[in-house]
CSV table of N, CA and C in Angstrom, one decimal:
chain,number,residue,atom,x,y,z
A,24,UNK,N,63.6,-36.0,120.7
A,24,UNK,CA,64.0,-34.8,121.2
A,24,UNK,C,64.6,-35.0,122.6
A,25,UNK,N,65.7,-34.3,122.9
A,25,UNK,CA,66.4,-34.5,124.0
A,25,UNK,C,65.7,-34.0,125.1
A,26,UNK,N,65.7,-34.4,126.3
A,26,UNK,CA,64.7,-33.6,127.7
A,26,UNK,C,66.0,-32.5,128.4
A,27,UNK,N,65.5,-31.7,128.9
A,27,UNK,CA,66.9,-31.3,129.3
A,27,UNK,C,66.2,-30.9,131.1
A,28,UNK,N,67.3,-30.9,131.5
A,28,UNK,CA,67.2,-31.5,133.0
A,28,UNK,C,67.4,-30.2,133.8
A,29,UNK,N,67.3,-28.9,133.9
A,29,UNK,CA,67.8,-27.9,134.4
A,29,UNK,C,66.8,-27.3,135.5
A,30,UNK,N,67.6,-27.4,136.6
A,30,UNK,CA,66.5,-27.2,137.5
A,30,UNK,C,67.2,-25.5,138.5
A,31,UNK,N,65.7,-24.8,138.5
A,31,UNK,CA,65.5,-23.3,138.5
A,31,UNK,C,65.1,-23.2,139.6
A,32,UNK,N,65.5,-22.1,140.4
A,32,UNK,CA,65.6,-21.4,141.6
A,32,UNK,C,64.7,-20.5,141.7
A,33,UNK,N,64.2,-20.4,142.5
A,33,UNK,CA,63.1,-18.9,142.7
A,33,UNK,C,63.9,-17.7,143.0
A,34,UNK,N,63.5,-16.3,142.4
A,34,UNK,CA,64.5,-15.4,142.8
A,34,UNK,C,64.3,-15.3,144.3
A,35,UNK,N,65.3,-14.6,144.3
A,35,UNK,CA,65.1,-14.2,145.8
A,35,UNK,C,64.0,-12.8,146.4
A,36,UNK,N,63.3,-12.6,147.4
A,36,UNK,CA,62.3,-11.5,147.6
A,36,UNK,C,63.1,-10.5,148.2
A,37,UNK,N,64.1,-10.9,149.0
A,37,UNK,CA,64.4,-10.1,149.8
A,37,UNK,C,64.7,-8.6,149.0
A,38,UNK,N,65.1,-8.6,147.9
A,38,UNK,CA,65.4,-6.8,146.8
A,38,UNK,C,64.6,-5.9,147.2
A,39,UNK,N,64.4,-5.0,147.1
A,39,UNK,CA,63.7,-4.1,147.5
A,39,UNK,C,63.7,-2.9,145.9
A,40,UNK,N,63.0,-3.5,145.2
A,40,UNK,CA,63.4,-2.8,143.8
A,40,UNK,C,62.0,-1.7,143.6
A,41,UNK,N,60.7,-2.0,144.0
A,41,UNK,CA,59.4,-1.5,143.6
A,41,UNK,C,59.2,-0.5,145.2
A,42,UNK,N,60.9,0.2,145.2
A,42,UNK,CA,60.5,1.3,146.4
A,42,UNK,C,60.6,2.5,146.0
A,43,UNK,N,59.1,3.2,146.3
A,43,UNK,CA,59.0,4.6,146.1
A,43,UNK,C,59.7,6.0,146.2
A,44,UNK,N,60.3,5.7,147.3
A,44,UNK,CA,61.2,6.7,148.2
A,44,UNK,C,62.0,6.7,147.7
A,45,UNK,N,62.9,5.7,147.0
A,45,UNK,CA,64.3,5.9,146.7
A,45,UNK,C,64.8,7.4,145.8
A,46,UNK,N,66.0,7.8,146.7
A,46,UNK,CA,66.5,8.9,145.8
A,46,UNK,C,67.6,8.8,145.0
A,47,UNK,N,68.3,8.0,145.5
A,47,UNK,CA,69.3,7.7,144.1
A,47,UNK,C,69.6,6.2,143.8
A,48,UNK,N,69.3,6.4,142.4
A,48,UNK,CA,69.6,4.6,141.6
A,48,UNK,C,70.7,4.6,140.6
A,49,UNK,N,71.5,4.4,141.4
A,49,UNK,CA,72.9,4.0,140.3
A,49,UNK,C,72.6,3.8,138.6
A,50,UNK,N,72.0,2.8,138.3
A,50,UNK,CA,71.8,2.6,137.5
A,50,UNK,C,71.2,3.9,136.5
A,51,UNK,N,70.7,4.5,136.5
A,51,UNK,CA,70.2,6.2,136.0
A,51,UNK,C,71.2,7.1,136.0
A,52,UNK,N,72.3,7.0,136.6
A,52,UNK,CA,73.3,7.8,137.0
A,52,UNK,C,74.5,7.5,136.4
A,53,UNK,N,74.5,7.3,135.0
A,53,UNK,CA,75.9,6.5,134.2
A,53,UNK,C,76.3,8.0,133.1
A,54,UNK,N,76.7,8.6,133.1
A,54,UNK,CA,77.7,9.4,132.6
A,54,UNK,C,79.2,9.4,131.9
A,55,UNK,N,79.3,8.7,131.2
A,55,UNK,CA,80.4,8.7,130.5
A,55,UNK,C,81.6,9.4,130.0
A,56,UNK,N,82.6,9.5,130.2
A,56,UNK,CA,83.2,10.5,129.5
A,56,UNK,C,83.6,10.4,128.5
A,57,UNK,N,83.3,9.6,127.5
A,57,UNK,CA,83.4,9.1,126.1
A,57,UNK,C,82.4,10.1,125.3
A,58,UNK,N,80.7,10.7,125.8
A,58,UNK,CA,80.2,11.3,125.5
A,58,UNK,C,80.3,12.7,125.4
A,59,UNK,N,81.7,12.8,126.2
A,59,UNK,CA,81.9,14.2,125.8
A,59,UNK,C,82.8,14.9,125.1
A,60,UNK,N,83.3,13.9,124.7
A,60,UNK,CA,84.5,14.0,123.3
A,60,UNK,C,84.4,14.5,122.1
A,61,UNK,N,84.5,14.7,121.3
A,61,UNK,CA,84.4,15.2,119.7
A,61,UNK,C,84.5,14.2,119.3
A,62,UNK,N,83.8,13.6,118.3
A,62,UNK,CA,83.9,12.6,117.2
A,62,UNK,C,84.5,13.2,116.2
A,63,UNK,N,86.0,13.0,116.4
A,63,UNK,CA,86.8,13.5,115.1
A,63,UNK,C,87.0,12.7,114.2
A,64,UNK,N,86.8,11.5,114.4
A,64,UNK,CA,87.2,10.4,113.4
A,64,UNK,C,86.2,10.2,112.8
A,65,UNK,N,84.7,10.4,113.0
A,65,UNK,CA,83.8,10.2,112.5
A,65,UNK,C,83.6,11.6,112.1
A,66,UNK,N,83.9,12.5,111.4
A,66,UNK,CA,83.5,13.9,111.4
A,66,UNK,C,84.4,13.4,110.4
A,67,UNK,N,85.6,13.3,110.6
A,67,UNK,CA,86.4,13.4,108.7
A,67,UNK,C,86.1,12.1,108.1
A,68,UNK,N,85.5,10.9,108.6
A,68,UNK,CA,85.0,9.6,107.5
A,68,UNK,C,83.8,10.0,107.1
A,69,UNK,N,82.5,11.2,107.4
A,69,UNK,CA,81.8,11.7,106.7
A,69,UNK,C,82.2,12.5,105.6
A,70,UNK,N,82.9,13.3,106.0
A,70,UNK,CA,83.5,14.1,105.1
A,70,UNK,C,84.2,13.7,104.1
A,71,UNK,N,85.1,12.9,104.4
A,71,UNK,CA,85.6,12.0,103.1
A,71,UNK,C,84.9,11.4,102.2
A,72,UNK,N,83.6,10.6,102.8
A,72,UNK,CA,83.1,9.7,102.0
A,72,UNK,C,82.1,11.0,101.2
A,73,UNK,N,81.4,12.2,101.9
A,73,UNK,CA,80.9,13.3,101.1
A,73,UNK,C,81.3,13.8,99.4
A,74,UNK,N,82.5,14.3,100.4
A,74,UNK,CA,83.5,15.1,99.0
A,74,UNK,C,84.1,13.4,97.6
A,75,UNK,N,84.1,12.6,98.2
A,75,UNK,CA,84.2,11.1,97.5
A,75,UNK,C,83.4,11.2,96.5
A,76,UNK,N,82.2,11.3,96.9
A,76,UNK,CA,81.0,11.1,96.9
A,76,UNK,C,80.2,12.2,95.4
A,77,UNK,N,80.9,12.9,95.8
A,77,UNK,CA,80.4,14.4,95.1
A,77,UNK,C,81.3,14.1,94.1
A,78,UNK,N,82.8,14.4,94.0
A,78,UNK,CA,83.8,14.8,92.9
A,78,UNK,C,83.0,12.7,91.9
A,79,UNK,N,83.0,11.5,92.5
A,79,UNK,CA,82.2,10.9,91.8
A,79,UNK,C,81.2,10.8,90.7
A,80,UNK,N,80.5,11.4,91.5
A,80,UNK,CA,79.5,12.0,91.0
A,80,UNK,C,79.4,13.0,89.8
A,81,UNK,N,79.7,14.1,90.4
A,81,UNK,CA,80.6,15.5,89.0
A,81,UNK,C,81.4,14.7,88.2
A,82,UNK,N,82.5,13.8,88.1
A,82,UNK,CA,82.6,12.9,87.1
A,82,UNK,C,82.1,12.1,86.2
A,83,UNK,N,81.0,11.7,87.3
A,83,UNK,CA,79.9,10.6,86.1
A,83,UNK,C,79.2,11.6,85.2
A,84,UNK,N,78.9,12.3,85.8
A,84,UNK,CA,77.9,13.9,84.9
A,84,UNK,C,78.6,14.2,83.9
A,85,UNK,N,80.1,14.7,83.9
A,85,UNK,CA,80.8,15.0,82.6
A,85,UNK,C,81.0,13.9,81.9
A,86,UNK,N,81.3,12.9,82.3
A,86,UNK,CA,81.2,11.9,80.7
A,86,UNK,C,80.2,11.9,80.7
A,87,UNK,N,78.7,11.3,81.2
A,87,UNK,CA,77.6,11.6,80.6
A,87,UNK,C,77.2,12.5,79.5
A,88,UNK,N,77.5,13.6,80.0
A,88,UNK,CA,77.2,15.0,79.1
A,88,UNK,C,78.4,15.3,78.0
A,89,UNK,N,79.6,14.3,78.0
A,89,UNK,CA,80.1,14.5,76.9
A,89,UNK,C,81.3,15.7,77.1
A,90,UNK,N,81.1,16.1,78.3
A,90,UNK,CA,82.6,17.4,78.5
A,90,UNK,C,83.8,17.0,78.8
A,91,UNK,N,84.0,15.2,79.1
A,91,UNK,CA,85.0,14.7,79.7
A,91,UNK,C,85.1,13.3,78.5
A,92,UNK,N,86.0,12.9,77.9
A,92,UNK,CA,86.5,12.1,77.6
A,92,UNK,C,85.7,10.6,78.5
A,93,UNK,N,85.6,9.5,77.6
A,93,UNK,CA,85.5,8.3,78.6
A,93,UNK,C,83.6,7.6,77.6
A,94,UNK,N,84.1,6.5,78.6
A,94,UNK,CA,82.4,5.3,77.7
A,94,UNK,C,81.6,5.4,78.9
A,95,UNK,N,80.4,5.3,78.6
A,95,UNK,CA,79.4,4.9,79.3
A,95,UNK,C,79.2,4.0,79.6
A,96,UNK,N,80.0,2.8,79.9
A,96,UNK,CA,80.3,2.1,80.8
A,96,UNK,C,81.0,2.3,82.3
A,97,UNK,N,82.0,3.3,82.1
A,97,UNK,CA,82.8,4.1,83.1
A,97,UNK,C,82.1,5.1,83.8
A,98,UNK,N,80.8,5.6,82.9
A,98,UNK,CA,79.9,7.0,83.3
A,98,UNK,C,79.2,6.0,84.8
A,99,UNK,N,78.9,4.7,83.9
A,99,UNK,CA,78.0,4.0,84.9
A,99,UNK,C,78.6,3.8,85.9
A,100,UNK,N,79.9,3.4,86.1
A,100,UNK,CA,80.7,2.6,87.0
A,100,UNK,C,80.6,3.5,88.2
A,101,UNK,N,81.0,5.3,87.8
A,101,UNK,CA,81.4,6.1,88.7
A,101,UNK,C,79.8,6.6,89.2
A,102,UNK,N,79.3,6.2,88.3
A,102,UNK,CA,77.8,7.0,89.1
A,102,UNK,C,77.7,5.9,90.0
A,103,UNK,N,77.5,4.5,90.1
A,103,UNK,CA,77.4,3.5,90.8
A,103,UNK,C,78.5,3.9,92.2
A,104,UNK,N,79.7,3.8,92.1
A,104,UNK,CA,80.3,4.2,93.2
A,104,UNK,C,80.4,5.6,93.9
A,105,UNK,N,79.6,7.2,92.9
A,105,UNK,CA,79.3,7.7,94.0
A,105,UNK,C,78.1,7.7,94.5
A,106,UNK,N,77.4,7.2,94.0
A,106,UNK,CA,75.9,6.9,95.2
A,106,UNK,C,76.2,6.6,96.3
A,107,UNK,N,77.0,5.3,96.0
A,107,UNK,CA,77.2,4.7,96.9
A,107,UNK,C,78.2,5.2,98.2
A,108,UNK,N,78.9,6.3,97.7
A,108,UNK,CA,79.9,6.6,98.9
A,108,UNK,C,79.2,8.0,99.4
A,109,UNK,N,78.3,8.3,98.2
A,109,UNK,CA,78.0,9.5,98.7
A,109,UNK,C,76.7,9.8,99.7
A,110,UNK,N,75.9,8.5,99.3
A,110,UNK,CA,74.6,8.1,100.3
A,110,UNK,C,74.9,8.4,102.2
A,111,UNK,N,76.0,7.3,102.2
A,111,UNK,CA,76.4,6.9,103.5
A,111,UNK,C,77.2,8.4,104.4
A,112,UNK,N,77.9,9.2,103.3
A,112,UNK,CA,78.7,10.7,103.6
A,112,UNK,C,77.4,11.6,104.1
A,113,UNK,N,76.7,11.9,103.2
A,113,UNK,CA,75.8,12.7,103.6
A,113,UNK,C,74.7,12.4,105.1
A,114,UNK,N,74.4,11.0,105.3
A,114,UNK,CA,73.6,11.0,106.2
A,114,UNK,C,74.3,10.8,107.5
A,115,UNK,N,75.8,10.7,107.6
A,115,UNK,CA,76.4,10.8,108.7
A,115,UNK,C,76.7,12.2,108.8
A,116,UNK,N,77.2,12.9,107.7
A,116,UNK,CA,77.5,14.6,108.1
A,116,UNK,C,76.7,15.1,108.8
A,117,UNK,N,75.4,14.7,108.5
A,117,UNK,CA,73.8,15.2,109.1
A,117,UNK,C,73.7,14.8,110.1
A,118,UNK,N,73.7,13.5,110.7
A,118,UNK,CA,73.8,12.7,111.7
A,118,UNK,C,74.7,13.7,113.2
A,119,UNK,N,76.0,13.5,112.1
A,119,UNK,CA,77.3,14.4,113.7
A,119,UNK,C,77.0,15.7,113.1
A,120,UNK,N,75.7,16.4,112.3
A,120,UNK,CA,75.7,17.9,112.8
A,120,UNK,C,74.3,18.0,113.8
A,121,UNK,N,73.9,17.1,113.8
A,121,UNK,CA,72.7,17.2,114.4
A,121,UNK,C,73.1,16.4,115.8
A,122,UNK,N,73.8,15.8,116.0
A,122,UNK,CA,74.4,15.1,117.3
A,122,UNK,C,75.0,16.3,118.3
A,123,UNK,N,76.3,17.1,117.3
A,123,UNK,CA,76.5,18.5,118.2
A,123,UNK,C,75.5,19.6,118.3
A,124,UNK,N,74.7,19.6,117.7
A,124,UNK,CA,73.4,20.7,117.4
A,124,UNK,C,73.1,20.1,119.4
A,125,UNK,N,72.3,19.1,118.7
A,125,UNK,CA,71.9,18.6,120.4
A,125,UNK,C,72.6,19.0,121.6
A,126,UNK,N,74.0,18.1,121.4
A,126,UNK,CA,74.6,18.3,122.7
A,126,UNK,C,75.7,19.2,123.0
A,127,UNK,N,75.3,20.6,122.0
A,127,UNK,CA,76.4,21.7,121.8
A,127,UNK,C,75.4,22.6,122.2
């Protein structure tokens, strides 16, 4: 095993970090204005992947049930891909309704 040779500095004391008094710390004081934007783009890629998600879904049900043409291989296919689109739609719609709930 190799040694490795890195030689370490003491920090410095002079900071003054564990002071009582202080009234303002930059670091606490970061405000963004990115946060106060509308997530539009993420508000219709829920929504898309939702309604995806759903009409999927309502598809697999009617071949299932025999009201739509098609094999149950295809019933499977579409149930498999709306779970799947429709998992990820719904818990972001919830997500950005509850994100503006908060900060609305």
């Amino acid at each position: 095993m190799a040694t490795r040779r890195v030689r370490y500095s003491p920090l410095a004391t002079d900071d003054n970090d564990d002071a009582i008094n202080r009234s303002f710390d930059p670091r606490f004081d970061y405000t963004p204005k990115a946060l106060d934007k509308v997530p539009w783009k993420s508000i219709v890629l829920a929504l898309f992947l939702l309604f995806l998600g759903t009409a999927l879904l309502f598809l697999s049900y009617f071949i299932f049930t025999g009201h739509m043409g098609g094999e149950r291989s295809q019933a499977y296919g579409l149930l498999a891909l709306g779970v799947l689109s429709f998992l990820p739609g719904i818990f972001n719609s919830l997500n950005v309704i509850c994100f503006m709930y908060v900060k609305y």
